[in-house]
Each structure stands twice: as C-alpha cells, then as structure tokens.
PDB file of C-alpha atoms in Angstrom:
ATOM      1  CA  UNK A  15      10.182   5.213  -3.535  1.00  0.00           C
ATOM      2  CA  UNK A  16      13.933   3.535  -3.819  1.00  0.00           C
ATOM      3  CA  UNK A  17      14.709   5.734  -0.169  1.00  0.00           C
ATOM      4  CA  UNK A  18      11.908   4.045   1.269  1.00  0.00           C
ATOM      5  CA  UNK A  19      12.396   0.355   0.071  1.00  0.00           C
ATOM      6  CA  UNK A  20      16.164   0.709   1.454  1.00  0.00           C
ATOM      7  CA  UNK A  21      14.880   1.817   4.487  1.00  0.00           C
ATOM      8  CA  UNK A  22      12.065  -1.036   4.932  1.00  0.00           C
ATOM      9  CA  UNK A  23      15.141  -3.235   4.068  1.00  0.00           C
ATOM     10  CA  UNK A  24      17.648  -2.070   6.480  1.00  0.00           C
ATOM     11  CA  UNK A  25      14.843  -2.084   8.693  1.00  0.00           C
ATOM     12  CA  UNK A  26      14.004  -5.971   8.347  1.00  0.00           C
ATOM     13  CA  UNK A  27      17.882  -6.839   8.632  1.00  0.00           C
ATOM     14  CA  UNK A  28      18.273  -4.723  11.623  1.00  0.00           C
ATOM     15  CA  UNK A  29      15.546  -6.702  13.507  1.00  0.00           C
ATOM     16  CA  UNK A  30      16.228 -10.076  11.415  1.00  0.00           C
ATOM     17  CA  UNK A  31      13.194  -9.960   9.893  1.00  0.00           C
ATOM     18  CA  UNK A  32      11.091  -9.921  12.989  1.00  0.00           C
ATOM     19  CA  UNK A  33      10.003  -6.421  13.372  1.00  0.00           C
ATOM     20  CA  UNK A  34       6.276  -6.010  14.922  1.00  0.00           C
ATOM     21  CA  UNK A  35       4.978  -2.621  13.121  1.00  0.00           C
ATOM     22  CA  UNK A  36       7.557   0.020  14.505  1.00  0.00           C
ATOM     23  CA  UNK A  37       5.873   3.096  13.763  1.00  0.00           C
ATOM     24  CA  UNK A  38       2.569   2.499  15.233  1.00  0.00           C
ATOM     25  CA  UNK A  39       0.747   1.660  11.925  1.00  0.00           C
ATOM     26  CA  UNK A  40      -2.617  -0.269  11.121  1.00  0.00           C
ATOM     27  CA  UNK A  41      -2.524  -1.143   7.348  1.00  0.00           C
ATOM     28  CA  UNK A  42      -4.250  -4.548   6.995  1.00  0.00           C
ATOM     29  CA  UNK A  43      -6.117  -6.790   4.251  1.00  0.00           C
ATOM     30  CA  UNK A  44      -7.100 -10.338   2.589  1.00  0.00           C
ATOM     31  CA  UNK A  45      -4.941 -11.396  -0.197  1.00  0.00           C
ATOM     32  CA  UNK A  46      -6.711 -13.854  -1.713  1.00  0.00           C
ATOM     33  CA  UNK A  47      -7.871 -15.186   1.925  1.00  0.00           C
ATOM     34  CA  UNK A  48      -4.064 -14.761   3.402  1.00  0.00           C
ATOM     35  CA  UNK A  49      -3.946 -11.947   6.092  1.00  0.00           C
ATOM     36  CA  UNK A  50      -1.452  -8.691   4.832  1.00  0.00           C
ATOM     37  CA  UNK A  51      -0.658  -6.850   8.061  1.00  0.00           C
ATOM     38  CA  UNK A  52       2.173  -3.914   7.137  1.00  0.00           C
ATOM     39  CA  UNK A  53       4.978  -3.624   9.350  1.00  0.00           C
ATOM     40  CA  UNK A  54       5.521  -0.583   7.516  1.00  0.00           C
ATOM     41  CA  UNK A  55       3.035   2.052   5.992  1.00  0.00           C
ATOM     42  CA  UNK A  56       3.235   5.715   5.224  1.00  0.00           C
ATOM     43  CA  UNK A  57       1.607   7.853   2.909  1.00  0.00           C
ATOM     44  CA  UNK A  58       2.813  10.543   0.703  1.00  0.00           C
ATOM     45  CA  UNK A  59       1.239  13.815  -0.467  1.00  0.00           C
ATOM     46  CA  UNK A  60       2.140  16.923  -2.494  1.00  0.00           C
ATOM     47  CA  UNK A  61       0.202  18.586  -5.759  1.00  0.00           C
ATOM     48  CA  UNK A  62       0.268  16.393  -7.992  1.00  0.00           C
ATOM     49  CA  UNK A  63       0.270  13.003  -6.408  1.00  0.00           C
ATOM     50  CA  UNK A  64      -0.677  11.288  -3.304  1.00  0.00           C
ATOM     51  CA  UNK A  65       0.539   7.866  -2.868  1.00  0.00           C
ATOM     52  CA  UNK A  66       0.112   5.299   0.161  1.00  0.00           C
ATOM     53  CA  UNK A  67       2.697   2.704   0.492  1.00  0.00           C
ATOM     54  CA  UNK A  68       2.592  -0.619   2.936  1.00  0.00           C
ATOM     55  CA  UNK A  69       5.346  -3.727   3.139  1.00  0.00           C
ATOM     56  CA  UNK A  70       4.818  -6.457   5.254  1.00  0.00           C
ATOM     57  CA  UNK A  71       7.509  -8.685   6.704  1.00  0.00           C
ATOM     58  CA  UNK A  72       7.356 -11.286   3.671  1.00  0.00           C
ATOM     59  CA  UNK A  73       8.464  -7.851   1.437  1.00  0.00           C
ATOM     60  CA  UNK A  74       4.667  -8.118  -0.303  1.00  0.00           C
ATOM     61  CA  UNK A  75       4.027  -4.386  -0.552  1.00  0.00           C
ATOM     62  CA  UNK A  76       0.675  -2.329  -1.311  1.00  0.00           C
ATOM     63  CA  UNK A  77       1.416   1.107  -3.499  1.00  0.00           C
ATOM     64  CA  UNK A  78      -1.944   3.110  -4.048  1.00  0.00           C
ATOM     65  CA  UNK A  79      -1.658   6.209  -6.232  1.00  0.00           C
ATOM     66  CA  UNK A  80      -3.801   9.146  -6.191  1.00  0.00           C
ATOM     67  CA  UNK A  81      -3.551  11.728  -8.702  1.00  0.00           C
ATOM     68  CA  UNK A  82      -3.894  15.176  -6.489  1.00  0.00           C
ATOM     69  CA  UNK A  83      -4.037  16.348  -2.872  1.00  0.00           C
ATOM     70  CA  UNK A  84      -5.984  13.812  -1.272  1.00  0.00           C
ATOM     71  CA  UNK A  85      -9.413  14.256   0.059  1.00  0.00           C
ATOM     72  CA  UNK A  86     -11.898  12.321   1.903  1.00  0.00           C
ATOM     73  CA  UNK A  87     -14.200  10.591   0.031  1.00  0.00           C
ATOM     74  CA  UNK A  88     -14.459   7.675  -2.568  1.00  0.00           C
ATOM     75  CA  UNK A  89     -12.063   6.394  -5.091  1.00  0.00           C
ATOM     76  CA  UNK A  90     -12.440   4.483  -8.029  1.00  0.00           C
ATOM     77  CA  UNK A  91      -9.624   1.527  -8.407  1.00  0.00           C
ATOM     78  CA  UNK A  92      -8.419   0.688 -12.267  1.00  0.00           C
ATOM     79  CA  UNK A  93      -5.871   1.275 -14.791  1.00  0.00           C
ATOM     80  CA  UNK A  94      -7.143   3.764 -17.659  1.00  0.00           C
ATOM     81  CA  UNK A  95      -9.462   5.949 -17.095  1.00  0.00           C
ATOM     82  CA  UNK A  96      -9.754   5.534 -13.197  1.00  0.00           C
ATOM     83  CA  UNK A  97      -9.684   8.351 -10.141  1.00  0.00           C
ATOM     84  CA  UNK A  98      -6.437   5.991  -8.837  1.00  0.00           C
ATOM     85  CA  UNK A  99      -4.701   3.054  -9.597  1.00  0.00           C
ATOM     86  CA  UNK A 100      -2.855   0.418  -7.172  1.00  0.00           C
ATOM     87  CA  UNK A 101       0.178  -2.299  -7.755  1.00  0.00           C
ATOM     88  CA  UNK A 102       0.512  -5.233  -5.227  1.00  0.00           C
ATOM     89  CA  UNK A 103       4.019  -6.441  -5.663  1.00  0.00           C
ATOM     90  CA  UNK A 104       5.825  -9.624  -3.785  1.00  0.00           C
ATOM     91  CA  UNK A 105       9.336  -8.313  -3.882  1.00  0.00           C
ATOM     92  CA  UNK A 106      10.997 -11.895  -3.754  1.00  0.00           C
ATOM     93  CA  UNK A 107       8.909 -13.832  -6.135  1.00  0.00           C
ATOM     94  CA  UNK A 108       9.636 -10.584  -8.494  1.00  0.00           C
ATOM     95  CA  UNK A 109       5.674 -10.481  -9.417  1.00  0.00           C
ATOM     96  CA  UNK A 110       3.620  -7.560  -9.937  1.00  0.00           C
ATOM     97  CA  UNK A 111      -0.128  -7.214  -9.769  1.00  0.00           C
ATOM     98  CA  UNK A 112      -2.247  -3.745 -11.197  1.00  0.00           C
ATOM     99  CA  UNK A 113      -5.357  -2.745 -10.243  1.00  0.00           C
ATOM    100  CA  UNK A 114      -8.241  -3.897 -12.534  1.00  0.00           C
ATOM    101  CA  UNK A 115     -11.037  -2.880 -10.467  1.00  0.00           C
ATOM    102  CA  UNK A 116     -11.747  -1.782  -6.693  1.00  0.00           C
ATOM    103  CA  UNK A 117     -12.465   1.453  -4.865  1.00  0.00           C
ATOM    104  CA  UNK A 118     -10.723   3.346  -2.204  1.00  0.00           C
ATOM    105  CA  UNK A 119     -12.350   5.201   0.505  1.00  0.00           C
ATOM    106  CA  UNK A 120     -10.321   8.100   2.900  1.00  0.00           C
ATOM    107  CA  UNK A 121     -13.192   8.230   5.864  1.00  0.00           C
ATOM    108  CA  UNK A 122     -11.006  10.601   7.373  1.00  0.00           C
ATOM    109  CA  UNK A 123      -7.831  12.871   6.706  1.00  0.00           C
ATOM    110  CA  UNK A 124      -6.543  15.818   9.150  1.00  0.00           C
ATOM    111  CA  UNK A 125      -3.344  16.931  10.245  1.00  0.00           C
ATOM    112  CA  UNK A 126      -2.904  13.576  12.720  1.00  0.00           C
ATOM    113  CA  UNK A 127      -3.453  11.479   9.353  1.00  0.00           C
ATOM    114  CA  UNK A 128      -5.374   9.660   7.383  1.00  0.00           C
ATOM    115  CA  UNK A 129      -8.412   6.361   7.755  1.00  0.00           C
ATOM    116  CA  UNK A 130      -9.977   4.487   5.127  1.00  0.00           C
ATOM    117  CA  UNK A 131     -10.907   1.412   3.668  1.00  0.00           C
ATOM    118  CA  UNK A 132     -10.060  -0.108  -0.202  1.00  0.00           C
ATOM    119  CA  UNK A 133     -10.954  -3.353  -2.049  1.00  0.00           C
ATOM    120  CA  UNK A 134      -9.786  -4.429  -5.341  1.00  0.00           C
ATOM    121  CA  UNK A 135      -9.089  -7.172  -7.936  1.00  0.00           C
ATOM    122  CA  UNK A 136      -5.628  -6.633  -9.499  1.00  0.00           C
ATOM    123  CA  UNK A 137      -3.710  -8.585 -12.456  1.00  0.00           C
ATOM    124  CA  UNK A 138      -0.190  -9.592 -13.106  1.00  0.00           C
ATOM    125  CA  UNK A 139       1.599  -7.850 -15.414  1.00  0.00           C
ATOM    126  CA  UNK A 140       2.657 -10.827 -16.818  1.00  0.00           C
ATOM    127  CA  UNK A 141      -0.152 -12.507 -18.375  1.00  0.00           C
ATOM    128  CA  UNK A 142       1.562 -16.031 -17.944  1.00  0.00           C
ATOM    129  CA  UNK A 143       2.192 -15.709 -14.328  1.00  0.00           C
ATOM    130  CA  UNK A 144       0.405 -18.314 -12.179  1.00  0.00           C
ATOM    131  CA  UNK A 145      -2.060 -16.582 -10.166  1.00  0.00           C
ATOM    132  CA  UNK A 146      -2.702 -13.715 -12.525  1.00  0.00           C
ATOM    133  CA  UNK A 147      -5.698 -12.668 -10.591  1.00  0.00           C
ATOM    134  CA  UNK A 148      -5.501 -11.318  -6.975  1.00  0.00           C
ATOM    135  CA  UNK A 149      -8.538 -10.179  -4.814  1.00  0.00           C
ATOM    136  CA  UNK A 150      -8.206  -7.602  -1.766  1.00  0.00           C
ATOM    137  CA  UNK A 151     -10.485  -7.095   0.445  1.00  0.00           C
ATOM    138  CA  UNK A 152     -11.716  -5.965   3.963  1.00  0.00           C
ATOM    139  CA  UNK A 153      -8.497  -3.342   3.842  1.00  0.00           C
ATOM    140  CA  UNK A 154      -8.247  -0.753   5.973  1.00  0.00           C
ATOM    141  CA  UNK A 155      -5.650   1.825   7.229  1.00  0.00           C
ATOM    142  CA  UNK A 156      -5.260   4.075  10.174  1.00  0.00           C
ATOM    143  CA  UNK A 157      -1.585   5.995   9.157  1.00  0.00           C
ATOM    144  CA  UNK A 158      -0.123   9.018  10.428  1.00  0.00           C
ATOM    145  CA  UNK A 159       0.900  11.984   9.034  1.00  0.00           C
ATOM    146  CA  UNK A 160       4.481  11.523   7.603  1.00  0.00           C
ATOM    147  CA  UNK A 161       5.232  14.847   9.515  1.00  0.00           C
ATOM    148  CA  UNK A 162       4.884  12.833  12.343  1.00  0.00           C
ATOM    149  CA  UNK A 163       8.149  10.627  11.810  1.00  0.00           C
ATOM    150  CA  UNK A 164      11.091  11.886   9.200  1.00  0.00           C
ATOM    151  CA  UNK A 165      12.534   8.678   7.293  1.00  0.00           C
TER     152      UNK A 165
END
C-alpha cells in the first residue's frame, strides 16, 4: 500500500493536483452528501486477500478489504465478525474512519475487471474526533484488472 500512496502522490504533483481520472476509472460515492469521485482506483487480489483501493484529488481515500479471492456476490461491511471490513481515511486532516456497518456487492468480476456497488456507516478511530460518524452511499465501481496497467 506505501508503493501505491507514493505513486498517487507523485501523480497529483506531476499534474499539480489537477489530474482528471488517468487510468480510465469509475469509483464514485456520497460522503455524508459530498460527492467522492477517485482519480485513482485499483484493486488488488491474491489468496488470501483482496483489497480495492480509491484516492480522490483532496487525498480522501476508500480501502475495502476482502479476506480471499474475490467473487461475485454480496458482502457484509463491519469490524469483527464481518465477510470484509473498509477504512475511509482523509490523508491531510490525518483522520481515519472503520467500517461499522454496510455491505459490498461485486455484480460482476472477469478477466477485464471488476463492477459493484457498497454502502456503509464507518467510525473514527478516535472517539473524540468531530464527525465520528460517516455515511456512504450510492457507491459504485467499474475498475479494471490491475493486469491491465503495471504501477
């Protein structure tokens, strides 16, 4: 995860901040009623974990974690005891939000990539933080295979 937050970095210097979605991604959401639309999204899979990853170009970034190979179907959102868990971080205000509740849905995954949809409530980690609560919802992704580009 460190090689890819240098790269999103270098990234948003490179284009001052101003880059429009490079890799042909659609990883969008409401944050508590604000629009999320990642500039950058990939996902990640091998045995043991699948993970999908989004930043958008205010470096607030969406990390969903699978245990497994992924497969099409439904996802429960939490922290113990559920099928996956997600963190919504804003990487200059230094906060960081888990997933209490939600569910995650892959509608379709084949060699081209994977679709789906998610919706979740998340709290801060720390419990004094302003905002401790956020809600996410009408997500949805469209992201390629990470065969298809080598970062």
């Amino acid at each position: 995860m460190a090689k890819m937050f240098r790269v999103v970095i270098a990234l948003l210097v490179l284009t001052g901040g101003c880059m429009v979605n490079p890799l042909g991604v659609n990883f969008t959401a409401d944050v508590d009623g604000k629009s999320f639309q990642a500039i950058y999204a990939l996902w990640e899979e091998n045995p043991s974990t699948t993970q999908i990853i989004a930043v958008d170009v205010n470096l607030k970034m969406f990390t969903i974690t699978i245990p497994g190979v992924l497969e099409e179907g439904t996802y429960m959102l939490g922290l113990v005891g559920a099928e996956a868990s997600a963190m919504y971080m804003d990487l200059l205000q230094q906060s960081m939000h888990v997933s209490q509740s939600g569910s995650l849905t892959i509608t379709s995954k084949t060699s081209e990539g994977i679709t789906g949809t998610f919706d979740m409530v998340l709290t801060a980690i720390d419990l004094l933080e302003e905002g401790g609560t956020v809600e996410v919802v009408n997500g949805e992704f469209d992201l390629p295979s990470a065969s298809d580009f080598d970062m």
